[in-house]
Amino acid sequence: MNEAEGEDRVGEAMYEPTHFVEDNLETIYALMRARPLGLLISSDADGVQANAVPFTLNADAGPKGTLKAHVARANPQWQHLKDGARALVVFQGPDAYVTPSWYAAKKEHGKVVPTWNYAMVQVRGTVTVQEYPDWLMPQITALTDSHESERADPWAVTDAPERYVAMQMRAIVGIEIAIDDIRGKWKVSQNRSEADQAGVARGMEAEGETEMAGLVRRHGKGPAA
């Protein structure tokens, strides 16, 4: 059983009770950069396809930003994206189970049920398929550098033999998504009382869910710490 979430924004792409809406773009972009492995979802006459793909984000390209990624040429998903199809990308932030035992309301009246806390971003946009080395090389370099730059001994694309890298690029296809719709949902106990929120934060911290505990405190009714 999951607790009722409250009033929602009707007719939109993601179910969003108003108290869970996160519309600060910098907060949304931060999650996308911290959790860059997005679920690329698209559909055609044969059905829905979904693949986990690491993305890079250029927040300054276009009104709402641009996503770049690549997939294996053997992956059939890119074939039905190449004609300007639309795609959905889901970025999943921290998540954690919430036991009713953490709620002050459990002792008060017992009318509580379990739920799940999470932070999520959904992005929609039009896809351009990129097959040329002049696009692919900067993309794989940017993706690599974003994850290697802070390592003690960072690896660079240029560390591999040039002919080997060229061969690898022939086996991939670029995916560029011009974002036209971006939505954040931070379901982190905002619909609970201050006492319940404090109990959730303490419970999360006791179980090592410190990232989610921090979100509950920052988005809650009481003091942040």
XYZ file of C-alpha atoms in Angstrom:
225
model
C 0.000 0.000 0.000
C 1.182 3.494 -0.829
C -0.062 6.681 0.795
C -2.197 9.069 -1.252
C -0.094 11.850 -2.765
C -2.625 14.663 -3.004
C -3.649 17.197 -5.653
C -2.036 16.651 -9.032
C -1.350 18.640 -12.180
C -3.853 17.125 -14.589
C -3.174 16.326 -18.219
C 0.606 16.439 -18.099
C 3.185 13.835 -18.937
C 4.054 12.775 -15.401
C 1.747 12.446 -12.396
C 2.819 15.427 -10.289
C 1.034 16.316 -7.075
C 1.724 20.015 -6.665
C 3.734 19.679 -3.442
C 6.172 17.297 -5.182
C 6.864 19.510 -8.217
C 10.478 20.638 -8.583
C 10.689 23.418 -11.158
C 14.087 24.920 -10.365
C 16.121 24.154 -13.475
C 19.460 24.321 -11.686
C 18.260 21.687 -9.192
C 16.959 19.546 -12.040
C 20.163 19.892 -14.062
C 22.211 19.002 -10.984
C 20.402 15.685 -10.649
C 20.856 14.924 -14.354
C 24.595 15.568 -14.098
C 24.960 13.612 -10.858
C 22.946 10.654 -12.229
C 23.725 10.756 -15.975
C 22.604 7.190 -16.772
C 19.185 7.923 -18.222
C 16.550 5.523 -19.501
C 15.997 6.352 -23.185
C 12.405 5.467 -24.087
C 10.803 5.618 -27.515
C 8.023 3.904 -29.426
C 7.104 2.978 -32.954
C 4.668 0.641 -34.689
C 6.439 -2.360 -33.175
C 6.065 -1.128 -29.597
C 8.080 0.589 -26.885
C 11.860 0.367 -26.553
C 13.936 1.387 -23.552
C 17.695 1.393 -23.034
C 19.925 2.730 -20.268
C 22.309 5.275 -21.784
C 24.814 7.708 -20.187
C 24.116 11.277 -21.283
C 25.913 14.589 -21.260
C 23.891 17.775 -20.800
C 24.515 21.144 -22.414
C 22.146 23.402 -20.501
C 22.974 26.411 -22.709
C 22.109 24.765 -26.045
C 18.519 25.701 -26.841
C 15.815 27.092 -24.554
C 15.878 24.103 -22.177
C 19.151 22.412 -23.019
C 20.357 19.539 -25.172
C 21.221 15.954 -24.302
C 23.894 13.978 -26.119
C 24.641 10.260 -25.995
C 25.552 7.323 -28.169
C 24.268 3.787 -28.586
C 25.640 0.703 -30.260
C 24.956 0.609 -33.984
C 23.603 -2.906 -33.394
C 20.957 -1.424 -31.073
C 17.750 -1.157 -33.163
C 16.366 1.780 -31.167
C 18.273 4.398 -33.136
C 16.737 3.204 -36.397
C 13.266 4.473 -35.544
C 14.661 7.629 -33.966
C 16.556 8.797 -37.039
C 13.612 10.523 -38.713
C 13.093 13.153 -36.039
C 11.080 11.043 -33.613
C 10.376 12.149 -30.060
C 11.875 10.398 -27.076
C 11.526 10.370 -23.312
C 14.561 10.174 -21.026
C 14.140 9.391 -17.332
C 16.849 10.261 -14.810
C 16.420 8.566 -11.434
C 17.853 10.221 -8.357
C 18.036 8.816 -4.816
C 15.138 6.698 -3.609
C 14.240 4.893 -0.399
C 11.412 2.994 1.276
C 9.568 4.862 4.027
C 8.239 2.795 6.924
C 5.209 4.137 8.843
C 7.129 3.384 12.028
C 9.081 6.612 11.488
C 5.972 8.797 11.617
C 4.941 10.580 14.795
C 1.402 10.048 13.484
C 1.760 6.303 14.069
C 1.708 6.887 17.837
C -0.972 9.563 17.587
C -3.643 7.726 15.600
C -2.070 4.861 13.655
C -3.590 5.934 10.323
C -0.393 5.590 8.332
C 0.851 3.365 5.518
C 4.243 2.755 3.834
C 5.402 4.752 0.848
C 8.487 5.377 -1.250
C 10.505 8.581 -1.497
C 12.370 9.473 -4.672
C 13.689 12.239 -6.895
C 13.219 11.981 -10.653
C 13.550 13.995 -13.833
C 11.679 13.328 -17.058
C 12.878 14.936 -20.273
C 11.154 14.948 -23.649
C 12.440 16.183 -26.970
C 13.057 15.594 -30.641
C 15.910 13.310 -31.626
C 18.591 13.877 -34.227
C 20.732 10.845 -35.050
C 24.404 11.654 -35.575
C 26.652 9.211 -37.429
C 29.680 11.348 -38.259
C 33.070 11.192 -36.502
C 33.144 15.003 -36.204
C 30.126 14.753 -33.873
C 30.952 11.453 -32.181
C 34.526 12.264 -31.156
C 33.617 15.400 -29.141
C 30.695 13.538 -27.573
C 32.678 10.543 -26.369
C 35.485 12.840 -25.255
C 33.130 15.037 -23.222
C 31.440 11.998 -21.674
C 34.766 10.424 -20.767
C 36.269 13.626 -19.388
C 33.219 14.280 -17.202
C 33.841 11.015 -15.356
C 37.633 10.791 -15.515
C 38.757 14.346 -14.799
C 38.764 14.070 -11.001
C 40.480 10.687 -10.854
C 44.060 10.459 -9.649
C 45.114 8.880 -12.947
C 42.463 9.949 -15.476
C 42.071 8.020 -18.693
C 41.554 9.969 -21.924
C 40.173 8.858 -25.277
C 43.515 9.798 -26.817
C 45.225 7.199 -24.593
C 43.880 4.500 -26.912
C 45.396 3.963 -30.385
C 43.830 6.256 -32.988
C 42.901 3.390 -35.349
C 41.274 1.507 -32.466
C 39.172 4.542 -31.505
C 38.118 4.999 -35.136
C 37.043 1.361 -35.283
C 35.035 1.743 -32.081
C 33.288 4.860 -33.410
C 32.140 2.970 -36.479
C 30.225 0.688 -34.107
C 28.232 3.479 -32.424
C 25.606 6.041 -33.389
C 25.088 9.430 -31.781
C 21.802 10.561 -30.221
C 21.098 14.284 -29.786
C 17.903 15.415 -28.065
C 16.730 19.015 -28.161
C 14.809 19.322 -24.886
C 11.367 20.900 -25.181
C 9.824 19.579 -21.955
C 11.579 18.936 -18.650
C 9.931 18.038 -15.348
C 11.266 17.292 -11.900
C 9.458 15.376 -9.187
C 10.948 15.341 -5.697
C 8.684 13.119 -3.588
C 10.461 13.550 -0.266
C 7.744 13.610 2.416
C 6.550 17.178 1.724
C 2.957 16.004 2.326
C 3.728 14.916 5.914
C 3.708 16.961 9.110
C 6.901 18.525 10.432
C 7.092 15.832 13.131
C 6.644 13.058 10.569
C 9.294 14.589 8.313
C 11.743 14.775 11.194
C 11.077 11.121 11.970
C 11.635 10.122 8.352
C 14.929 12.039 8.201
C 16.189 10.433 11.420
C 15.121 6.987 10.244
C 16.812 7.434 6.876
C 20.044 8.561 8.530
C 19.993 5.568 10.878
C 19.741 3.246 7.869
C 22.492 4.991 5.909
C 20.149 6.747 3.461
C 21.870 10.072 4.085
C 21.222 11.556 0.644
C 17.482 11.035 0.937
C 17.511 12.238 4.553
C 19.109 15.454 3.347
C 16.397 15.942 0.725
C 13.660 15.395 3.320
C 15.244 18.019 5.592
C 15.827 20.549 2.823
C 12.310 20.271 1.413
C 10.525 19.885 4.741
C 8.532 22.239 6.958
C 11.073 22.376 9.778
C 14.714 23.492 10.046
C 17.069 22.091 7.422
C 19.244 20.349 10.000
